[in-house]
């Protein structure tokens, strides 16, 4: 069992894991509800059903290791309703139908089995921070997205109380704090924003959540519930988890004139029929 416990089998069933997934599930449900297209993909973190509220006809869940595939076979997708209820429809509207997405792909996130400009939506829940080369994963996502396609990214914010655990747990006396990923794997929001801009992905929105300290017990998490109410206003960018949405932008295309074709003089642009009629009239006068 490695230190990157976000990807291990039972961590999301702990109070802290359930707290994190509850906030993220709500973010994904709200974001994907109004995104349309034909093909969507979620890479990793299968307990989170990021595409359950999406309406695209073709939806896939990709796992990047045989270990994750074995975990999925054992868990059979833990009941997401236990930590996040589906979105409630507006009064008078039909209820939103939520469908779980089962694992259907086993692939490397650094080399997705899709052609360029084929996917309308890609979800990366903690995928970048658990990758050996996160920039390569993001570059691959930019390749497979169609123009105006969207990518949704969530990750642990290193500039937060949660991020502090990545180095403070090495201090003697603090070893009983909840284990978190190593600090060199976490990707800050500013760094992520620079990567998106470099790859032609325009950041549309970003939000932060999970402002409570990372506690082991559910009772202690409930005691710090007031921080979730105050945090978005008092310290909005210091939440334990961030959620970002970006769209793939393509430069405008302008048709240029061929350099070997010279511009026609203005006198030549004359209707051929009118020219023939004028010539016939001249011939009659000569006769």
Coordinates of C-alpha atoms in Angstrom, one line a residue:
X1 CA 0.0 0.0 0.0
X2 CA 1.7 3.2 -1.1
X3 CA 1.6 6.7 0.4
X4 CA -0.7 8.0 -2.3
X5 CA -3.7 6.9 -0.4
X6 CA -6.2 8.8 -2.5
X7 CA -5.9 5.9 -5.0
X8 CA -6.0 3.1 -2.4
X9 CA -9.0 0.9 -1.9
X10 CA -10.7 2.1 1.3
X11 CA -9.6 5.6 1.9
X12 CA -12.7 7.3 0.5
X13 CA -14.7 5.3 3.1
X14 CA -12.9 7.2 5.9
X15 CA -14.6 10.4 7.3
X16 CA -11.9 12.6 5.7
X17 CA -12.2 10.8 2.3
X18 CA -16.0 10.9 2.4
X19 CA -15.9 14.6 3.2
X20 CA -13.6 15.4 0.3
X21 CA -15.5 13.3 -2.2
X22 CA -18.8 14.8 -1.1
X23 CA -17.6 18.3 -2.0
X24 CA -16.0 17.2 -5.3
X25 CA -19.1 15.1 -6.3
X26 CA -21.3 18.1 -5.9
X27 CA -18.9 20.2 -8.0
X28 CA -18.8 17.7 -10.8
X29 CA -22.5 17.1 -10.8
X30 CA -23.2 20.9 -11.1
X31 CA -20.5 21.4 -13.8
X32 CA -21.3 18.5 -16.2
X33 CA -25.1 19.0 -16.1
X34 CA -24.9 21.8 -18.8
X35 CA -22.1 20.4 -20.9
X36 CA -23.3 18.7 -24.1
X37 CA -21.5 16.7 -26.8
X38 CA -21.1 13.1 -27.8
X39 CA -18.0 11.7 -26.0
X40 CA -16.8 12.2 -22.4
X41 CA -14.1 10.5 -20.3
X42 CA -13.2 10.4 -16.7
X43 CA -9.7 9.3 -15.9
X44 CA -9.2 7.7 -12.5
X45 CA -10.8 8.0 -9.0
X46 CA -13.6 5.7 -9.8
X47 CA -15.5 6.1 -6.4
X48 CA -16.3 9.6 -7.7
X49 CA -19.0 9.4 -10.4
X50 CA -18.1 12.6 -12.2
X51 CA -20.2 11.8 -15.3
X52 CA -23.3 10.5 -13.6
X53 CA -25.2 13.8 -14.2
X54 CA -23.8 14.3 -17.8
X55 CA -26.0 13.8 -20.9
X56 CA -23.4 12.8 -23.5
X57 CA -24.4 9.4 -25.1
X58 CA -20.9 7.9 -24.9
X59 CA -19.2 8.1 -21.4
X60 CA -16.2 6.2 -20.3
X61 CA -14.3 5.6 -17.1
X62 CA -10.6 4.9 -17.6
X63 CA -8.3 3.3 -15.0
X64 CA -4.6 3.5 -15.4
X65 CA -3.4 0.4 -13.6
X66 CA -4.3 -3.2 -13.0
X67 CA -4.3 -2.4 -9.3
X68 CA -7.2 0.1 -9.8
X69 CA -9.0 -2.4 -12.0
X70 CA -8.8 -5.0 -9.2
X71 CA -10.0 -2.5 -6.6
X72 CA -12.9 -1.6 -8.8
X73 CA -13.8 -5.3 -9.3
X74 CA -13.8 -5.7 -5.5
X75 CA -15.7 -2.6 -4.6
X76 CA -18.0 -2.6 -7.7
X77 CA -18.2 1.2 -7.4
X78 CA -19.0 2.1 -3.8
X79 CA -22.4 3.7 -3.4
X80 CA -21.8 7.3 -4.3
X81 CA -25.2 8.2 -2.7
X82 CA -23.7 7.6 0.7
X83 CA -21.6 10.8 0.5
X84 CA -23.3 12.9 -2.2
X85 CA -26.9 13.0 -3.3
X86 CA -27.8 13.8 -7.0
X87 CA -28.7 17.4 -8.0
X88 CA -32.3 18.4 -7.3
X89 CA -34.2 19.6 -10.4
X90 CA -36.1 22.9 -10.4
X91 CA -39.8 22.8 -9.5
X92 CA -41.9 21.9 -12.5
X93 CA -39.0 20.2 -14.4
X94 CA -38.5 16.5 -14.8
X95 CA -36.1 14.9 -12.4
X96 CA -32.5 14.6 -13.5
X97 CA -31.7 11.0 -14.3
X98 CA -28.3 9.9 -12.9
X99 CA -26.6 6.9 -14.3
X100 CA -23.3 5.4 -12.9
X101 CA -20.5 5.0 -15.3
X102 CA -18.7 1.6 -15.1
X103 CA -15.0 1.1 -15.8
X104 CA -14.6 0.4 -19.5
X105 CA -10.9 1.3 -20.3
X106 CA -7.5 0.3 -19.0
X107 CA -5.0 2.8 -20.4
X108 CA -2.1 5.0 -19.6
X109 CA -3.2 8.6 -19.1
X110 CA 0.0 9.7 -20.8
X111 CA -1.1 8.0 -24.1
X112 CA -4.9 8.0 -24.4
X113 CA -6.4 5.7 -27.1
X114 CA -8.3 8.5 -28.9
X115 CA -7.5 10.5 -32.0
X116 CA -7.0 14.3 -32.0
X117 CA -10.1 16.4 -31.5
X118 CA -12.4 13.5 -30.5
X119 CA -13.6 14.1 -26.9
X120 CA -16.0 16.8 -25.8
X121 CA -15.3 16.5 -22.0
X122 CA -12.5 15.1 -19.9
X123 CA -12.5 14.8 -16.1
X124 CA -9.3 14.6 -14.1
X125 CA -10.2 14.0 -10.4
X126 CA -6.7 14.0 -8.7
X127 CA -5.3 12.5 -11.9
X128 CA -2.5 15.0 -12.3
X129 CA -1.1 14.8 -8.7
X130 CA -1.1 11.0 -8.9
X131 CA 0.8 11.0 -12.2
X132 CA 4.5 10.6 -12.7
X133 CA 4.3 13.3 -15.4
X134 CA 1.3 15.5 -14.9
X135 CA 2.2 18.0 -17.6
X136 CA 2.3 15.2 -20.2
X137 CA -1.2 14.0 -19.1
X138 CA -2.6 17.5 -19.5
X139 CA -0.9 17.9 -22.9
X140 CA -2.5 14.6 -23.9
X141 CA -5.9 15.8 -22.8
X142 CA -5.5 19.0 -24.8
X143 CA -4.7 16.8 -27.8
X144 CA -7.8 14.7 -27.7
X145 CA -10.2 17.5 -26.8
X146 CA -12.3 19.0 -29.6
X147 CA -12.2 22.8 -30.1
X148 CA -14.4 24.3 -27.3
X149 CA -14.1 21.0 -25.5
X150 CA -13.9 21.2 -21.7
X151 CA -11.7 19.7 -19.0
X152 CA -12.6 19.6 -15.3
X153 CA -9.7 19.2 -12.8
X154 CA -9.7 18.7 -9.0
X155 CA -6.8 18.3 -6.7
X156 CA -5.5 19.0 -3.2
X157 CA -4.4 22.6 -2.7
X158 CA -0.8 22.7 -1.3
X159 CA -1.4 26.2 0.0
X160 CA -3.9 25.0 2.6
X161 CA -4.2 23.2 5.9
X162 CA -4.4 20.0 4.0
X163 CA -1.3 20.8 2.1
X164 CA 0.6 21.4 5.3
X165 CA 0.2 17.8 6.2
X166 CA 2.5 16.7 3.4
X167 CA 5.5 18.1 5.3
X168 CA 4.3 18.4 8.9
X169 CA 3.6 14.7 9.2
X170 CA 7.4 14.2 9.1
X171 CA 7.8 16.1 12.3
X172 CA 8.0 13.9 15.4
X173 CA 4.8 14.0 17.4
X174 CA 2.6 14.7 14.3
X175 CA 2.8 11.2 12.8
X176 CA -0.8 10.4 13.8
X177 CA -2.2 13.0 11.4
X178 CA -4.1 11.6 8.4
X179 CA -1.7 10.5 5.7
X180 CA -1.7 12.7 2.6
X181 CA 0.2 12.5 -0.7
X182 CA 3.8 13.6 -0.8
X183 CA 4.3 17.3 -1.2
X184 CA 6.3 17.0 -4.5
X185 CA 3.2 15.4 -6.1
X186 CA 0.8 18.2 -5.3
X187 CA 0.1 20.8 -8.0
X188 CA -0.7 24.4 -6.9
X189 CA -3.5 26.4 -8.4
X190 CA -1.1 29.0 -9.9
X191 CA 1.1 26.3 -11.4
X192 CA -2.0 24.6 -12.9
X193 CA -3.2 27.9 -14.4
X194 CA 0.1 28.4 -16.1
X195 CA 0.0 24.9 -17.6
X196 CA -3.5 25.4 -18.9
X197 CA -2.5 28.7 -20.6
X198 CA 0.6 27.1 -22.1
X199 CA -1.5 24.3 -23.7
X200 CA -4.2 26.6 -25.1
X201 CA -6.7 25.7 -22.4
X202 CA -8.5 28.8 -21.2
X203 CA -9.5 28.8 -17.5
X204 CA -13.2 29.4 -17.2
X205 CA -13.8 29.1 -13.5
X206 CA -12.2 27.9 -10.3
X207 CA -13.5 27.2 -6.8
X208 CA -12.1 26.0 -3.5
X209 CA -13.6 23.8 -0.8
X210 CA -12.9 21.6 2.2
X211 CA -11.8 24.4 4.5
X212 CA -11.9 22.2 7.6
X213 CA -8.6 20.8 8.9
X214 CA -7.8 17.2 7.9
X215 CA -9.1 15.3 10.9
X216 CA -9.3 11.5 11.3
X217 CA -12.7 11.3 13.1
X218 CA -16.1 12.4 11.9
X219 CA -16.8 14.1 15.3
X220 CA -13.8 16.4 14.9
X221 CA -14.7 17.2 11.3
X222 CA -18.2 18.2 12.5
X223 CA -16.7 20.5 15.1
X224 CA -14.9 22.5 12.4
X225 CA -18.0 22.8 10.2
X226 CA -18.1 26.5 10.7
X227 CA -14.9 26.9 8.6
X228 CA -16.8 25.8 5.5
X229 CA -19.3 28.6 6.0
X230 CA -16.7 31.3 6.7
X231 CA -13.8 30.1 4.4
X232 CA -15.3 31.0 1.0
X233 CA -15.5 34.6 2.1
X234 CA -12.6 35.0 4.6
X235 CA -9.9 32.9 2.9
X236 CA -11.3 31.8 -0.5
X237 CA -8.1 30.4 -2.1
X238 CA -7.0 28.4 1.0
X239 CA -9.4 25.6 0.7
X240 CA -8.1 22.0 1.0
X241 CA -9.3 21.1 -2.5
X242 CA -9.7 23.1 -5.7
X243 CA -11.9 22.5 -8.7
X244 CA -11.1 24.1 -12.1
X245 CA -12.9 24.2 -15.4
X246 CA -11.1 25.0 -18.7
X247 CA -12.0 25.1 -22.3
X248 CA -9.9 24.4 -25.4
X249 CA -9.5 27.5 -27.5
X250 CA -8.3 27.5 -31.1
X251 CA -6.8 30.5 -32.9
X252 CA -9.1 32.2 -35.4
X253 CA -8.5 31.1 -39.1
X254 CA -8.3 33.8 -41.8
X255 CA -8.3 33.0 -45.5
X256 CA -5.4 34.6 -47.2
X257 CA -5.1 35.4 -50.9
X258 CA -2.7 33.4 -52.9
X259 CA 0.6 35.3 -53.3
X260 CA 0.9 34.4 -57.0
X261 CA -2.5 35.9 -58.0
X262 CA -2.2 39.6 -58.7
X263 CA -5.2 41.8 -57.9
X264 CA -7.4 42.5 -60.9
X265 CA -7.6 46.2 -62.0
X266 CA -10.9 47.9 -61.2
X267 CA -11.7 48.5 -64.9
X268 CA -11.8 44.8 -65.7
X269 CA -14.5 44.1 -63.2
X270 CA -17.4 44.7 -65.7
X271 CA -20.3 42.5 -66.6
X272 CA -19.5 40.5 -69.8
X273 CA -23.1 40.9 -71.1
X274 CA -23.0 44.7 -70.8
X275 CA -19.6 44.8 -72.6
X276 CA -21.0 42.8 -75.6
X277 CA -24.1 45.0 -75.8
X278 CA -21.9 48.1 -75.9
X279 CA -19.7 46.6 -78.7
X280 CA -22.8 45.7 -80.8
X281 CA -24.1 49.3 -80.6
X282 CA -20.7 50.7 -81.7
X283 CA -20.7 48.4 -84.8
X284 CA -24.1 49.6 -85.8
X285 CA -23.0 53.2 -85.8
X286 CA -20.0 52.4 -88.0
X287 CA -22.2 50.7 -90.6

